[in-house]
Coordinates of C-alpha atoms and ligand atoms in Angstrom, one line a residue:
X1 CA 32.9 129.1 16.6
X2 CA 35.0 129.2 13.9
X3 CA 36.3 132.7 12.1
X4 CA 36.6 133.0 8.4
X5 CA 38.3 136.4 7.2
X6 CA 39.3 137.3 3.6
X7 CA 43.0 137.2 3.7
X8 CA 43.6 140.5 1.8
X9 CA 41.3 142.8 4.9
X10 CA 43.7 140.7 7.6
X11 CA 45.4 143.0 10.5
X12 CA 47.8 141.4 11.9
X13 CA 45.6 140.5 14.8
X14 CA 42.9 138.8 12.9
X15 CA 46.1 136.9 11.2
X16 CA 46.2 135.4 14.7
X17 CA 42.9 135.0 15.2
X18 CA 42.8 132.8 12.0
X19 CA 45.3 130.2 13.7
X20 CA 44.0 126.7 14.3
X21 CA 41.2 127.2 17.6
X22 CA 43.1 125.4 20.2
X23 CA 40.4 123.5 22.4
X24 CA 40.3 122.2 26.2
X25 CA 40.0 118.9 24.7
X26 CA 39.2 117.8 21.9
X27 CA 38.7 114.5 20.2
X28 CA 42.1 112.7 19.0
X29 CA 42.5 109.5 17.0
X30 CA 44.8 107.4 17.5
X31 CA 47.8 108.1 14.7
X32 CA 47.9 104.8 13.7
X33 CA 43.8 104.1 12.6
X34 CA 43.2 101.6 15.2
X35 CA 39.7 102.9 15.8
X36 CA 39.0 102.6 11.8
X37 CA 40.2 98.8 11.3
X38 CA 37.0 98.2 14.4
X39 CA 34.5 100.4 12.3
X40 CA 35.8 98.7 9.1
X41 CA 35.2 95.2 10.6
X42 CA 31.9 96.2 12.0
X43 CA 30.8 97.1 8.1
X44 CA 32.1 94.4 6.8
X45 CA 29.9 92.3 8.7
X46 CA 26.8 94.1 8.5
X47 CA 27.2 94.0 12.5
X48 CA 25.5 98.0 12.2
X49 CA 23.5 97.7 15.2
X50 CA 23.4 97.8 18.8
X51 CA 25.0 95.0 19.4
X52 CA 28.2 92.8 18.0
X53 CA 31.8 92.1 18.3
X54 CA 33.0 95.5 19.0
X55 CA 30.6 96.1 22.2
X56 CA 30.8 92.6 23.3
X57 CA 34.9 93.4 23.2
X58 CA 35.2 96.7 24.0
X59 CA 33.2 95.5 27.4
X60 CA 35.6 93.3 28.2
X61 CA 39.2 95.5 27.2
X62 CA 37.3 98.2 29.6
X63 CA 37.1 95.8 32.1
X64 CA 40.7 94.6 31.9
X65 CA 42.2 97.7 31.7
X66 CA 40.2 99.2 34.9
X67 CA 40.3 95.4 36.8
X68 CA 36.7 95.2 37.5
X69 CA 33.9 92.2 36.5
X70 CA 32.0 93.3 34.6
X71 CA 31.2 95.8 32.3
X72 CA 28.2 97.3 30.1
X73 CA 28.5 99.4 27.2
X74 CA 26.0 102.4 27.0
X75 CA 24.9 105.4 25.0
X76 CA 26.2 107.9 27.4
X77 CA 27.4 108.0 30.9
X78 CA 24.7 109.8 32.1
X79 CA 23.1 106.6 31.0
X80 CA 25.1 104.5 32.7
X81 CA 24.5 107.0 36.0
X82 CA 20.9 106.4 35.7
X83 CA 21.4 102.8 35.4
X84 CA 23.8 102.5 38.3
X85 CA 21.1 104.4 40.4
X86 CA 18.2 102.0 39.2
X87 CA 20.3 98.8 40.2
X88 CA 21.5 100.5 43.9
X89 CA 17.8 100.3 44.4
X90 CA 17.1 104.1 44.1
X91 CA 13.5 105.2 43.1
X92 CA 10.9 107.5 44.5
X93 CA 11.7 109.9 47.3
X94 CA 14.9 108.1 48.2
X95 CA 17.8 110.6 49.1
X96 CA 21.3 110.0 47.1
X97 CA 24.2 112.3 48.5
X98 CA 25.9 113.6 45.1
X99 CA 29.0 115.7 44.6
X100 CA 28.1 119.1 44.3
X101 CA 31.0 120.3 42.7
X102 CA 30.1 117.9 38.9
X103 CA 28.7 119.1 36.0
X104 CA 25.1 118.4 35.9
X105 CA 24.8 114.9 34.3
X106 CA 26.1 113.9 37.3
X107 CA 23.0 114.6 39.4
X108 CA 20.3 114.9 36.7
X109 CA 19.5 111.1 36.7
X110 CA 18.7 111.0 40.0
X111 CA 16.2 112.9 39.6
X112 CA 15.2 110.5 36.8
X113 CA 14.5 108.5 39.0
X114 CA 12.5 110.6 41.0
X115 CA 14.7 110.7 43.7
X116 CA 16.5 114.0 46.3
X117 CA 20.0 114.7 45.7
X118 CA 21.4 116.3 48.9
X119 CA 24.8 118.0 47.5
X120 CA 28.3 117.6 49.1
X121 CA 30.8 120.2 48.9
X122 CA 34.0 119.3 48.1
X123 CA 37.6 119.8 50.0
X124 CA 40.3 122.0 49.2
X125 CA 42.9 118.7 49.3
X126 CA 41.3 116.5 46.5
X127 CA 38.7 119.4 45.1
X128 CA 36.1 116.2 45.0
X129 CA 34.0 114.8 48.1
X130 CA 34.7 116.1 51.4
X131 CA 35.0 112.7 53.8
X132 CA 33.7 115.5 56.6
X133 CA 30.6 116.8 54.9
X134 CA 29.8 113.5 53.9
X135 CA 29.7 111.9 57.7
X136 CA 27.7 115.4 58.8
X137 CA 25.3 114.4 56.1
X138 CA 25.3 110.7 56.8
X139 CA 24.4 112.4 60.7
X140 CA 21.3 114.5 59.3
X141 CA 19.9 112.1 56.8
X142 CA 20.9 108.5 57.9
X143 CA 17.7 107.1 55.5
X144 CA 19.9 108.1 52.5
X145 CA 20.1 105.4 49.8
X146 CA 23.4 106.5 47.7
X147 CA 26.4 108.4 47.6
X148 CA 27.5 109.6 44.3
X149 CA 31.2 110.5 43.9
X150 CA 32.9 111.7 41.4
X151 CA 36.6 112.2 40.2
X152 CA 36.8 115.7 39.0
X153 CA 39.6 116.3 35.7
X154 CA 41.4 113.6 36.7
X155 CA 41.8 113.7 39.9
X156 CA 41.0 111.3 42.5
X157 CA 38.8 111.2 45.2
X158 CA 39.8 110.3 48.6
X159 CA 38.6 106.7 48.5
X160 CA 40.0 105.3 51.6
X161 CA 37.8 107.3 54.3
X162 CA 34.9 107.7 51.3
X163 CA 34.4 103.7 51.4
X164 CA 35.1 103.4 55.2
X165 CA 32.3 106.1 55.4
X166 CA 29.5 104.0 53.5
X167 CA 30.5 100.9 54.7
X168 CA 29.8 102.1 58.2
X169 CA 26.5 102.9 57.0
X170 CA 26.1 100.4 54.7
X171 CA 25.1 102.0 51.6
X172 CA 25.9 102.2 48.1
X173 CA 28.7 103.5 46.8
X174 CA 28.5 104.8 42.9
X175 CA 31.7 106.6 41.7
X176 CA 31.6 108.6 38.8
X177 CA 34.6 108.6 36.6
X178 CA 33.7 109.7 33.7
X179 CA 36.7 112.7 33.3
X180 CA 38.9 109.9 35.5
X181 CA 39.5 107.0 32.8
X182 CA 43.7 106.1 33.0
X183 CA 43.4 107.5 36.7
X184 CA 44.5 105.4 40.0
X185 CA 44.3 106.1 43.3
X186 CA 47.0 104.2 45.5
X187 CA 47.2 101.8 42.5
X188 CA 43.9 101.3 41.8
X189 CA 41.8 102.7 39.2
X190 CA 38.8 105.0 40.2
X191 CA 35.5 103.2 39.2
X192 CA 36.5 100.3 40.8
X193 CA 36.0 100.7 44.5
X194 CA 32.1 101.4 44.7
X195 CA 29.6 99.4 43.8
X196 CA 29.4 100.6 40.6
X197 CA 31.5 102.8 38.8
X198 CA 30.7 104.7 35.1
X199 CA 32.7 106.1 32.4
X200 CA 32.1 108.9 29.7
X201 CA 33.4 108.5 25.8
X202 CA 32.0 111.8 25.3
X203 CA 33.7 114.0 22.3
X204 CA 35.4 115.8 25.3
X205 CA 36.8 113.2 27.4
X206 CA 40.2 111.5 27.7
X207 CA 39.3 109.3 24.9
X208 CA 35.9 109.3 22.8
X209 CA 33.4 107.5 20.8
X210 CA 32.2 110.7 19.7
X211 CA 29.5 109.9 22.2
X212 CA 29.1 106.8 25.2
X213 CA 29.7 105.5 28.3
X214 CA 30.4 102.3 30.4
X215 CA 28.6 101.2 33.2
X216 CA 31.2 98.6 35.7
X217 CA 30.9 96.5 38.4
X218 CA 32.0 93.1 39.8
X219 CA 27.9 92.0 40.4
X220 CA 27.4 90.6 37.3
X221 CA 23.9 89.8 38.1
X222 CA 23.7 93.6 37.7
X223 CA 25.5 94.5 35.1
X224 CA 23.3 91.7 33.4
X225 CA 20.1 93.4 34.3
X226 CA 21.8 97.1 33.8
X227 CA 22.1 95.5 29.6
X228 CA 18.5 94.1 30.2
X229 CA 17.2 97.7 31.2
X230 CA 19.1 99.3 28.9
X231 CA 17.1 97.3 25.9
X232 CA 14.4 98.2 26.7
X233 CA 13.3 95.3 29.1
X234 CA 12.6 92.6 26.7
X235 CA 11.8 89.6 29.0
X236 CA 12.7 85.9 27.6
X237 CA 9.8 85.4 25.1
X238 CA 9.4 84.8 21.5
X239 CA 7.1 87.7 21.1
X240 CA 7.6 91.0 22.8
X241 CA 6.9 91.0 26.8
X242 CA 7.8 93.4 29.5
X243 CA 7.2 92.9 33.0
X244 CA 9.5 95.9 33.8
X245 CA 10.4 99.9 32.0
X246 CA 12.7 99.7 29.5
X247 CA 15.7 102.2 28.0
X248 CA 17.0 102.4 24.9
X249 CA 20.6 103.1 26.4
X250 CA 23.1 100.4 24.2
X251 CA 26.2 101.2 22.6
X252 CA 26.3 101.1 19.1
X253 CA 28.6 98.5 17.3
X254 CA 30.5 101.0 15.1
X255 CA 30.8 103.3 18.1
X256 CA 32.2 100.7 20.2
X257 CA 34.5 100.1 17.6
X258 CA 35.9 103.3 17.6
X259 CA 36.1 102.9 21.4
X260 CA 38.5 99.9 21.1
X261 CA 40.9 101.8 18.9
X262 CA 41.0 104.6 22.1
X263 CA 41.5 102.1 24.5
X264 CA 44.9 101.2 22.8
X265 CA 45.6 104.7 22.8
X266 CA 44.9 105.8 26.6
X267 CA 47.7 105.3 28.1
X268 CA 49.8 107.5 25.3
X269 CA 46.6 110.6 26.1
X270 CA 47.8 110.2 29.4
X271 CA 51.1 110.7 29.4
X272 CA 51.1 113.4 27.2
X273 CA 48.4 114.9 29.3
X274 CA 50.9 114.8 32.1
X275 CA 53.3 116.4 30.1
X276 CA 51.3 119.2 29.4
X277 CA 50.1 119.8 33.0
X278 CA 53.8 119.6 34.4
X279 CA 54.7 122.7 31.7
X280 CA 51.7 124.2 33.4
X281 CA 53.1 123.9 36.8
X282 CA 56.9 124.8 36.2
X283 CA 55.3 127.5 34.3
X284 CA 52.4 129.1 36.0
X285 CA 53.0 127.9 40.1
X286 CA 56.1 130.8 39.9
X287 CA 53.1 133.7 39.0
X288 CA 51.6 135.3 42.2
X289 CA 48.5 133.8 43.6
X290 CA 48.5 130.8 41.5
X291 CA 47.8 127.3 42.2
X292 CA 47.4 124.0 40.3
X293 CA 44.8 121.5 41.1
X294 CA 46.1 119.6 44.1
X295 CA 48.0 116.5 43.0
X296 CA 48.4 114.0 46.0
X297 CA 50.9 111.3 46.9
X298 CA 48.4 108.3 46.6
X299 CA 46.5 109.9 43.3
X300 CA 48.1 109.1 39.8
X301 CA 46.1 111.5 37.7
X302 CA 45.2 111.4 34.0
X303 CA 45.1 115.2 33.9
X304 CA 41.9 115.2 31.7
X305 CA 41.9 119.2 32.2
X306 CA 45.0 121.2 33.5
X307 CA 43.0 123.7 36.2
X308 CA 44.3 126.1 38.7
X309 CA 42.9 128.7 40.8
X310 CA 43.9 132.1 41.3
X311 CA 44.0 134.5 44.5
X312 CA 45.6 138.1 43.5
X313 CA 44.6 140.5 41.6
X314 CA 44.7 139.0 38.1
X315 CA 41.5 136.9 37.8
X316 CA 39.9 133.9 35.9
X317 CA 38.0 136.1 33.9
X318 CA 41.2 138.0 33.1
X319 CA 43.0 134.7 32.1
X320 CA 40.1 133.7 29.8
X321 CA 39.6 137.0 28.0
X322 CA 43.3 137.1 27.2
X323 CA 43.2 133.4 25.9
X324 CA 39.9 133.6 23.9
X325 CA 41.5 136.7 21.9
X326 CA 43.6 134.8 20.8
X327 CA 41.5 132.0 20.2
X328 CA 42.2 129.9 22.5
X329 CA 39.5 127.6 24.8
X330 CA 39.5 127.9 28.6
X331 CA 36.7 127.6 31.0
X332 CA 35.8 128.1 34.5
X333 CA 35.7 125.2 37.2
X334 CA 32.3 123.6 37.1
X335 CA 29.3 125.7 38.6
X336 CA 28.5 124.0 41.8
X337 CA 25.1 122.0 41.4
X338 CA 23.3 124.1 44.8
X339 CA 24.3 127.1 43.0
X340 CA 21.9 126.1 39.8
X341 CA 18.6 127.3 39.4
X342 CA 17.6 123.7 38.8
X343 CA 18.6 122.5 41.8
X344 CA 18.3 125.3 44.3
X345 CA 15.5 123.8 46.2
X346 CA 17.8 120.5 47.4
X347 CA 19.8 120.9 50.2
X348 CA 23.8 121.2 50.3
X349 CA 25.7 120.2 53.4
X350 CA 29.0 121.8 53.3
X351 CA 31.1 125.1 54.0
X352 CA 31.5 126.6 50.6
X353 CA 34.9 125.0 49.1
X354 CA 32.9 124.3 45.7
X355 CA 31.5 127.6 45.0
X356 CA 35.0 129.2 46.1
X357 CA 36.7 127.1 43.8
X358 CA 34.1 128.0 41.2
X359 CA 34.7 131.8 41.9
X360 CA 38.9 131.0 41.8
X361 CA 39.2 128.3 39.0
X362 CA 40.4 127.7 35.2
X363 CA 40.6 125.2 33.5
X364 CA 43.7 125.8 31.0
X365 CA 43.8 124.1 27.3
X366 CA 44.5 120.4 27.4
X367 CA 44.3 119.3 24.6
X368 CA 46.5 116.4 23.5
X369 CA 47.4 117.4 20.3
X370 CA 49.0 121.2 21.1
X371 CA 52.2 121.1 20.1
X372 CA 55.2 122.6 22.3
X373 CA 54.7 125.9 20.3
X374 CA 51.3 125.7 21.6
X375 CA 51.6 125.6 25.5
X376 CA 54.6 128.3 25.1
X377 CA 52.2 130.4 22.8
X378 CA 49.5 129.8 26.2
X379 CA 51.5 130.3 28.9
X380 CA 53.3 133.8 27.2
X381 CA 49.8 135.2 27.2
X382 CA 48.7 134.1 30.7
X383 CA 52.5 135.7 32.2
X384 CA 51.5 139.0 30.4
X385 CA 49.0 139.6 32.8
X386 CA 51.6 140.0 35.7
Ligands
PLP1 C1 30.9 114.1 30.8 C2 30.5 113.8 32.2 C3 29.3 113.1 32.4 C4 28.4 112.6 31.3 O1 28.8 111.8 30.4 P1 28.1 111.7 29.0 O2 28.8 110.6 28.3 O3 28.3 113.0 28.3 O4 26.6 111.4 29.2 C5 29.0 112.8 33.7 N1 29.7 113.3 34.7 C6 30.8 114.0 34.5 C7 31.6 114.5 35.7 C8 31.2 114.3 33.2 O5 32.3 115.1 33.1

């Protein structure tokens, strides 16, 4: 929330406290006003609907710049989740294994579609799906329909046994990489190994449409019927006929616009994101008991969030108190999903990684436009509580 003091009253302190609030991330147009000559166009034309040049396009540069199909441009990702779900076939009282370490529009739609997560913890290597949880759940539930990855802050994954592991069982693979866009893993960008694969343009995210997401795949018969669903399941007829249920999920032309002038842009978020995680590291790794997210040899990051966990005596709550006095945004790692209230009745196959990387973890400000000054100004504060 913002602060507003009358200058004359300031203390020194609330001087600071008046400084700019520095976020986690935060949205951040591109310098040159790409992302305004798309929404310009898109007035010009009249083209203020869901549907147009921009979404048709911004389909298509997605696409490219991931090397996938097909793509489909949606309100949100957890739209394009629920979509991906619907065209892997899952409905009522099918089992989808989901990531339990996510944030909960990763597993929401599946219940949308009436359907039982069973949660996966995660492993201490790639803080995302553990390959050895996931064949132990494969062994107690070998009817499952799904399995929902997802590349936490940037990180990948490990695809290579993930993909063996369904194809031996032959089952759908979804990968959500919505915090991932920009990220590869042994070259290849995540989203693209599964069946399907979605992205978030959330106001948080890497790069943003202030809100949307992108549904991917090379079955363009699906990604066809994943547009089809997603307006409201208008069959071909003059007047309006629906043999099927319908969303209203589209992108909006002037948001897709927006999303084209990001796109030209990502690579630039990433590398400064980088940046800002390697300060971080030089930075932080030399403190007692502190660890960056793991960064492996095959995984090419975009660092959406700069995290690390702690295991001394100073602790994440410690780190976040002495940040937010000085106004400054950090969070804990996501709150495992079999630890929510909401979902405390599904089961969860694993040892506990998530919930102690949940009890450990901190997610550090990351967002692109801190200046140097910034990330000394952070890391001073964190070093005083050693
Ligand atoms: C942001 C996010 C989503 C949801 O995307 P929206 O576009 O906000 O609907 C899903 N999964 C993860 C892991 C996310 O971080």
């Amino acid at each position: 929330m913002a602060r507003f003091f009358v200058l004359s009253f300031c203390s020194g302190k609330e001087e600071r406290m008046m400084n700019r609030r520095i976020y986690l991330a935060s949205p951040h147009m591109s310098e040159e006003g790409y992302e305004q000559e798309y929404v310009k166009e898109a007035f010009d034309t009249n083209w203020i609907a869901p549907l147009g040049k921009n979404v048709d396009e911004f389909e298509r540069e997605l696409a490219k710049y991931v090397g996938i199909g097909h793509a489909a441009a949606l309100s949100a990702g957890t739209a394009a989740i629920h979509l991906a779900l619907k065209a892997a076939n899952v409905g009522e009282g099918d089992i989808v294994f989901c990531q339990d370490l996510t944030f909960s529009a990763t597993a929401n739609p599946i219940i949308y579609q009436k359907a039982i997560p069973v949660f996966i913890d995660s492993d201490e290597e790639t803080w995302n799906m553990d390959p050895k949880a996931l064949e132990e759940a494969f062994n107690k539930y070998p009817e499952v329909k799904a399995v929902l990855v997802v590349h936490l802050y940037g990180l990948s994954a490990d695809m290579d046994k993930i993909t063996e592991i369904c194809k031996k069982y032959n089952v759908a693979l979804i990968e959500d990489a919505a915090e991932s866009l920009g990220t590869t893993y042994k070259g290849q960008a995540t989203g693209t190994f599964g069946e399907y694969g979605i992205f978030s343009f959330n106001g948080n995210k890497i790069i943003t449409t202030s809100g949307g997401g992108m549904l991917v795949s090379n079955d363009e018969e699906r990604i066809k019927k994943a547009r089809f669903w997603a307006t409201q399941a208008r069959d071909q007829a003059r007047h309006y006929q629906h043999s099927e249920l319908g969303f209203n999920y589209r992108m909006s032309n002037v948001v897709a616009g927006v999303g084209r002038g990001q796109l030209k842009v990502l690579d630039q978020r990433v590398a400064k994101k980088k940046k800002i995680f390697e300060f971080y590291k030089q930075e932080l790794e030399q403190l007692e008991g502190v660890k960056m997210m793991p960064v492996n040899d095959w995984n090419e990051p975009n660092f959406w969030l700069s995290c690390l966990t702690l295991e001394g005596k100073v602790k994440p709550i410690d780190v976040m108190e002495a940040l937010e006095k000085e106004n400054i945004e950090s969070r804990p790692i996501w709150k495992p999903m079999h630890m929510q209230p909401f979902f405390e009745q599904y089961d969860f196959v694993g040892e506990g990684i998530s919930q102690k990387l949940f009890e450990n973890g901190v997610c550090l400000p990351s967002d692109t436009k801190m200046t140097e000054e910034d990330l000394v100004r952070i890391v001073k504060i964190i070093k005083e509580l050693w």
